[in-house]
PDB file of C-alpha atoms in Angstrom:
ATOM      1  CA  UNK V   7     -15.742  26.150 -29.131  1.00  0.00           C
ATOM      2  CA  UNK V   8     -12.934  24.394 -27.239  1.00  0.00           C
ATOM      3  CA  UNK V   9     -13.679  21.167 -25.418  1.00  0.00           C
ATOM      4  CA  UNK V  10     -11.635  19.540 -22.752  1.00  0.00           C
ATOM      5  CA  UNK V  11     -11.396  15.791 -22.897  1.00  0.00           C
ATOM      6  CA  UNK V  12     -10.890  14.138 -19.545  1.00  0.00           C
ATOM      7  CA  UNK V  13     -10.133  10.445 -19.333  1.00  0.00           C
ATOM      8  CA  UNK V  14     -12.707   8.529 -17.328  1.00  0.00           C
ATOM      9  CA  UNK V  15     -11.227   6.989 -14.218  1.00  0.00           C
ATOM     10  CA  UNK V  16     -13.474   4.306 -12.663  1.00  0.00           C
ATOM     11  CA  UNK V  17     -11.405   4.352  -9.479  1.00  0.00           C
ATOM     12  CA  UNK V  18     -12.264   8.020  -8.913  1.00  0.00           C
ATOM     13  CA  UNK V  19     -15.929   7.028  -8.542  1.00  0.00           C
ATOM     14  CA  UNK V  20     -15.019   4.268  -6.092  1.00  0.00           C
ATOM     15  CA  UNK V  21     -12.899   6.724  -4.120  1.00  0.00           C
ATOM     16  CA  UNK V  22     -15.749   9.242  -4.042  1.00  0.00           C
ATOM     17  CA  UNK V  23     -18.156   6.541  -2.874  1.00  0.00           C
ATOM     18  CA  UNK V  24     -15.704   5.522  -0.137  1.00  0.00           C
ATOM     19  CA  UNK V  25     -15.419   9.132   1.050  1.00  0.00           C
ATOM     20  CA  UNK V  26     -19.225   9.432   1.125  1.00  0.00           C
ATOM     21  CA  UNK V  27     -19.507   6.228   3.172  1.00  0.00           C
ATOM     22  CA  UNK V  28     -16.863   7.475   5.605  1.00  0.00           C
ATOM     23  CA  UNK V  29     -18.801  10.732   6.057  1.00  0.00           C
ATOM     24  CA  UNK V  30     -21.980   8.751   6.783  1.00  0.00           C
ATOM     25  CA  UNK V  31     -20.228   6.552   9.338  1.00  0.00           C
ATOM     26  CA  UNK V  32     -18.502   9.586  10.872  1.00  0.00           C
ATOM     27  CA  UNK V  33     -21.846  11.291  11.409  1.00  0.00           C
ATOM     28  CA  UNK V  34     -23.338   8.127  12.964  1.00  0.00           C
ATOM     29  CA  UNK V  35     -20.324   7.554  15.214  1.00  0.00           C
ATOM     30  CA  UNK V  36     -19.683  11.205  16.020  1.00  0.00           C
ATOM     31  CA  UNK V  37     -20.245  10.568  19.720  1.00  0.00           C
ATOM     32  CA  UNK V  38     -17.327   8.089  19.753  1.00  0.00           C
ATOM     33  CA  UNK V  39     -14.675   9.601  17.444  1.00  0.00           C
ATOM     34  CA  UNK V  40     -11.677   7.909  19.074  1.00  0.00           C
ATOM     35  CA  UNK V  41     -12.977   4.431  18.310  1.00  0.00           C
ATOM     36  CA  UNK V  42     -12.970   5.196  14.590  1.00  0.00           C
ATOM     37  CA  UNK V  43      -9.411   6.531  14.386  1.00  0.00           C
ATOM     38  CA  UNK V  44      -8.050   3.250  15.713  1.00  0.00           C
ATOM     39  CA  UNK V  45      -9.474   1.426  12.693  1.00  0.00           C
ATOM     40  CA  UNK V  46      -7.281  -0.668  10.439  1.00  0.00           C
ATOM     41  CA  UNK V  47      -6.091   1.143   7.312  1.00  0.00           C
ATOM     42  CA  UNK V  48      -3.904   0.448   4.293  1.00  0.00           C
ATOM     43  CA  UNK V  49      -1.555   2.791   2.431  1.00  0.00           C
ATOM     44  CA  UNK V  50      -2.114   3.714  -1.207  1.00  0.00           C
ATOM     45  CA  UNK V  51       0.481   2.190  -3.544  1.00  0.00           C
ATOM     46  CA  UNK V  52       1.773   2.497  -7.104  1.00  0.00           C
ATOM     47  CA  UNK V  53       3.211  -0.653  -8.702  1.00  0.00           C
ATOM     48  CA  UNK V  54       5.479  -0.104 -11.711  1.00  0.00           C
ATOM     49  CA  UNK V  55       7.302  -2.633 -13.887  1.00  0.00           C
ATOM     50  CA  UNK V  56      10.510  -1.930 -15.791  1.00  0.00           C
ATOM     51  CA  UNK V  57      12.569  -4.322 -17.923  1.00  0.00           C
ATOM     52  CA  UNK V  58      14.549  -5.558 -14.934  1.00  0.00           C
ATOM     53  CA  UNK V  59      12.636  -4.622 -11.770  1.00  0.00           C
ATOM     54  CA  UNK V  60       9.324  -4.048 -10.029  1.00  0.00           C
ATOM     55  CA  UNK V  61       9.054  -0.689  -8.263  1.00  0.00           C
ATOM     56  CA  UNK V  62       6.502  -0.090  -5.512  1.00  0.00           C
ATOM     57  CA  UNK V  63       5.819   3.290  -3.945  1.00  0.00           C
ATOM     58  CA  UNK V  64       3.599   3.479  -0.846  1.00  0.00           C
ATOM     59  CA  UNK V  65       2.231   6.610   0.827  1.00  0.00           C
ATOM     60  CA  UNK V  66       3.106   6.483   4.526  1.00  0.00           C
ATOM     61  CA  UNK V  67       3.114  10.122   5.701  1.00  0.00           C
ATOM     62  CA  UNK V  68       3.874  10.852   9.320  1.00  0.00           C
ATOM     63  CA  UNK V  69       5.629   7.565   9.959  1.00  0.00           C
ATOM     64  CA  UNK V  70       9.199   6.901  10.984  1.00  0.00           C
ATOM     65  CA  UNK V  71      11.389   4.521   9.002  1.00  0.00           C
ATOM     66  CA  UNK V  72      11.684   2.131  11.944  1.00  0.00           C
ATOM     67  CA  UNK V  73       7.867   1.817  12.199  1.00  0.00           C
ATOM     68  CA  UNK V  74       7.652   0.236   8.730  1.00  0.00           C
ATOM     69  CA  UNK V  75       8.205  -3.473   8.033  1.00  0.00           C
ATOM     70  CA  UNK V  76       8.598  -4.928   4.523  1.00  0.00           C
ATOM     71  CA  UNK V  77       8.519  -8.638   3.703  1.00  0.00           C
ATOM     72  CA  UNK V  78       9.346  -9.875   0.195  1.00  0.00           C
ATOM     73  CA  UNK V  79       8.395 -13.342  -1.021  1.00  0.00           C
ATOM     74  CA  UNK V  80       8.810 -14.768  -4.514  1.00  0.00           C
ATOM     75  CA  UNK V  81       5.826 -12.962  -6.019  1.00  0.00           C
ATOM     76  CA  UNK V  82       4.327 -10.950  -3.145  1.00  0.00           C
ATOM     77  CA  UNK V  83       5.337  -7.979  -1.020  1.00  0.00           C
ATOM     78  CA  UNK V  84       3.834  -7.166   2.367  1.00  0.00           C
ATOM     79  CA  UNK V  85       4.154  -3.709   3.900  1.00  0.00           C
ATOM     80  CA  UNK V  86       3.048  -3.408   7.522  1.00  0.00           C
ATOM     81  CA  UNK V  87       3.453  -1.206  10.553  1.00  0.00           C
ATOM     82  CA  UNK V  88       1.635   1.060  12.939  1.00  0.00           C
ATOM     83  CA  UNK V  89       0.950   4.776  12.811  1.00  0.00           C
ATOM     84  CA  UNK V  90       0.786   6.017  16.402  1.00  0.00           C
ATOM     85  CA  UNK V  91      -2.145   8.184  17.457  1.00  0.00           C
ATOM     86  CA  UNK V  92      -1.203  11.755  18.348  1.00  0.00           C
ATOM     87  CA  UNK V  93      -2.657  12.124  21.831  1.00  0.00           C
ATOM     88  CA  UNK V  94      -4.560  15.234  22.788  1.00  0.00           C
ATOM     89  CA  UNK V  95      -2.751  17.751  24.939  1.00  0.00           C
ATOM     90  CA  UNK V  96      -4.288  19.934  27.655  1.00  0.00           C
ATOM     91  CA  UNK V  97      -4.456  23.114  25.586  1.00  0.00           C
ATOM     92  CA  UNK V  98      -5.669  21.476  22.357  1.00  0.00           C
ATOM     93  CA  UNK V  99      -8.928  19.956  21.221  1.00  0.00           C
ATOM     94  CA  UNK V 100      -9.338  18.058  17.970  1.00  0.00           C
ATOM     95  CA  UNK V 101     -12.526  19.000  16.127  1.00  0.00           C
ATOM     96  CA  UNK V 102     -11.911  16.637  13.239  1.00  0.00           C
ATOM     97  CA  UNK V 103      -9.645  13.608  12.887  1.00  0.00           C
ATOM     98  CA  UNK V 104      -9.534  12.218   9.347  1.00  0.00           C
ATOM     99  CA  UNK V 105      -6.114  10.618   9.204  1.00  0.00           C
ATOM    100  CA  UNK V 106      -6.069   6.903   9.951  1.00  0.00           C
ATOM    101  CA  UNK V 107      -4.092   5.540  12.891  1.00  0.00           C
ATOM    102  CA  UNK V 108      -3.288   2.096  14.168  1.00  0.00           C
ATOM    103  CA  UNK V 109      -1.882  -1.034  12.615  1.00  0.00           C
ATOM    104  CA  UNK V 110      -1.904  -1.635   8.885  1.00  0.00           C
ATOM    105  CA  UNK V 111      -0.890  -4.344   6.478  1.00  0.00           C
ATOM    106  CA  UNK V 112      -0.919  -4.297   2.692  1.00  0.00           C
ATOM    107  CA  UNK V 113       0.013  -7.362   0.649  1.00  0.00           C
ATOM    108  CA  UNK V 114       0.652  -6.812  -3.046  1.00  0.00           C
ATOM    109  CA  UNK V 115       0.641  -9.670  -5.555  1.00  0.00           C
ATOM    110  CA  UNK V 116       3.305  -9.133  -8.198  1.00  0.00           C
ATOM    111  CA  UNK V 117       2.906 -10.171 -11.843  1.00  0.00           C
ATOM    112  CA  UNK V 118       6.434 -11.653 -11.865  1.00  0.00           C
ATOM    113  CA  UNK V 119       8.806 -13.306  -9.404  1.00  0.00           C
ATOM    114  CA  UNK V 120      11.397 -11.064  -7.750  1.00  0.00           C
ATOM    115  CA  UNK V 121      14.733 -11.565  -6.012  1.00  0.00           C
ATOM    116  CA  UNK V 122      13.905 -10.730  -2.401  1.00  0.00           C
ATOM    117  CA  UNK V 123      17.544 -11.011  -1.324  1.00  0.00           C
ATOM    118  CA  UNK V 124      18.458  -8.154  -3.702  1.00  0.00           C
ATOM    119  CA  UNK V 125      15.503  -5.889  -2.819  1.00  0.00           C
ATOM    120  CA  UNK V 126      16.181  -2.306  -1.752  1.00  0.00           C
ATOM    121  CA  UNK V 127      13.948   0.045   0.253  1.00  0.00           C
ATOM    122  CA  UNK V 128      14.141   3.794   0.819  1.00  0.00           C
ATOM    123  CA  UNK V 129      11.844   6.209   2.660  1.00  0.00           C
ATOM    124  CA  UNK V 130      11.716   9.916   1.905  1.00  0.00           C
ATOM    125  CA  UNK V 131       9.061  12.623   2.346  1.00  0.00           C
ATOM    126  CA  UNK V 132       6.464  10.101   3.532  1.00  0.00           C
ATOM    127  CA  UNK V 133       6.884   7.781   0.540  1.00  0.00           C
ATOM    128  CA  UNK V 134       8.330   4.276   0.825  1.00  0.00           C
ATOM    129  CA  UNK V 135      10.000   3.100  -2.392  1.00  0.00           C
ATOM    130  CA  UNK V 136      10.848  -0.553  -2.985  1.00  0.00           C
ATOM    131  CA  UNK V 137      13.138  -1.606  -5.827  1.00  0.00           C
ATOM    132  CA  UNK V 138      12.659  -5.323  -6.473  1.00  0.00           C
ATOM    133  CA  UNK V 139      14.902  -6.905  -9.139  1.00  0.00           C
ATOM    134  CA  UNK V 140      13.072  -9.456 -11.270  1.00  0.00           C
ATOM    135  CA  UNK V 141      14.047 -13.096 -10.885  1.00  0.00           C
ATOM    136  CA  UNK V 142      15.471 -14.910 -13.878  1.00  0.00           C
ATOM    137  CA  UNK V 143      12.815 -16.935 -15.589  1.00  0.00           C
ATOM    138  CA  UNK V 144      13.388 -20.640 -15.468  1.00  0.00           C
ATOM    139  CA  UNK V 145      13.824 -21.815 -19.023  1.00  0.00           C
ATOM    140  CA  UNK V 146      11.777 -24.776 -20.138  1.00  0.00           C
ATOM    141  CA  UNK V 147      13.820 -27.835 -20.870  1.00  0.00           C
ATOM    142  CA  UNK V 148      12.973 -30.939 -22.761  1.00  0.00           C
ATOM    143  CA  UNK V 149      13.266 -34.250 -20.986  1.00  0.00           C
ATOM    144  CA  UNK V 150      13.562 -37.681 -22.504  1.00  0.00           C
ATOM    145  CA  UNK V 151      10.754 -40.102 -21.869  1.00  0.00           C
ATOM    146  CA  UNK V 152      12.133 -43.479 -20.918  1.00  0.00           C
ATOM    147  CA  UNK V 153      10.407 -46.791 -21.352  1.00  0.00           C
ATOM    148  CA  UNK V 154      10.155 -49.205 -18.440  1.00  0.00           C
ATOM    149  CA  UNK V 155       9.465 -52.344 -20.504  1.00  0.00           C
TER     150      UNK V 155
END
């Protein structure tokens, strides 16, 4: 008998719980659906480290390049912006709105310092990719202890 082994992913359970909570809140707030879609949201990200850079990919579907702002500090990156709400038109009625709209901000703490002045960003097919070169590590140096006698 063949058995499939599937790796346990604790984040899948958290994601499922989040979806369940959203369904509960949706049903409670069903009379006021537009208030919910204006809620604050944050994009999902992947953070990857190579020998010489940190690479961050963020899911931002439906956004334009000019609606996205990226700020790089020594060991943090902040991605922010606003996804505009698609207004209803006369001949259309939305029966379900699950995509998040409104302002967002996501700050990511990096495990190493990066060179913000050499960072590169590209946006294609709804995915923002940041290439952040690692900063040179400051080498420890020995100092002489002087006597003040």
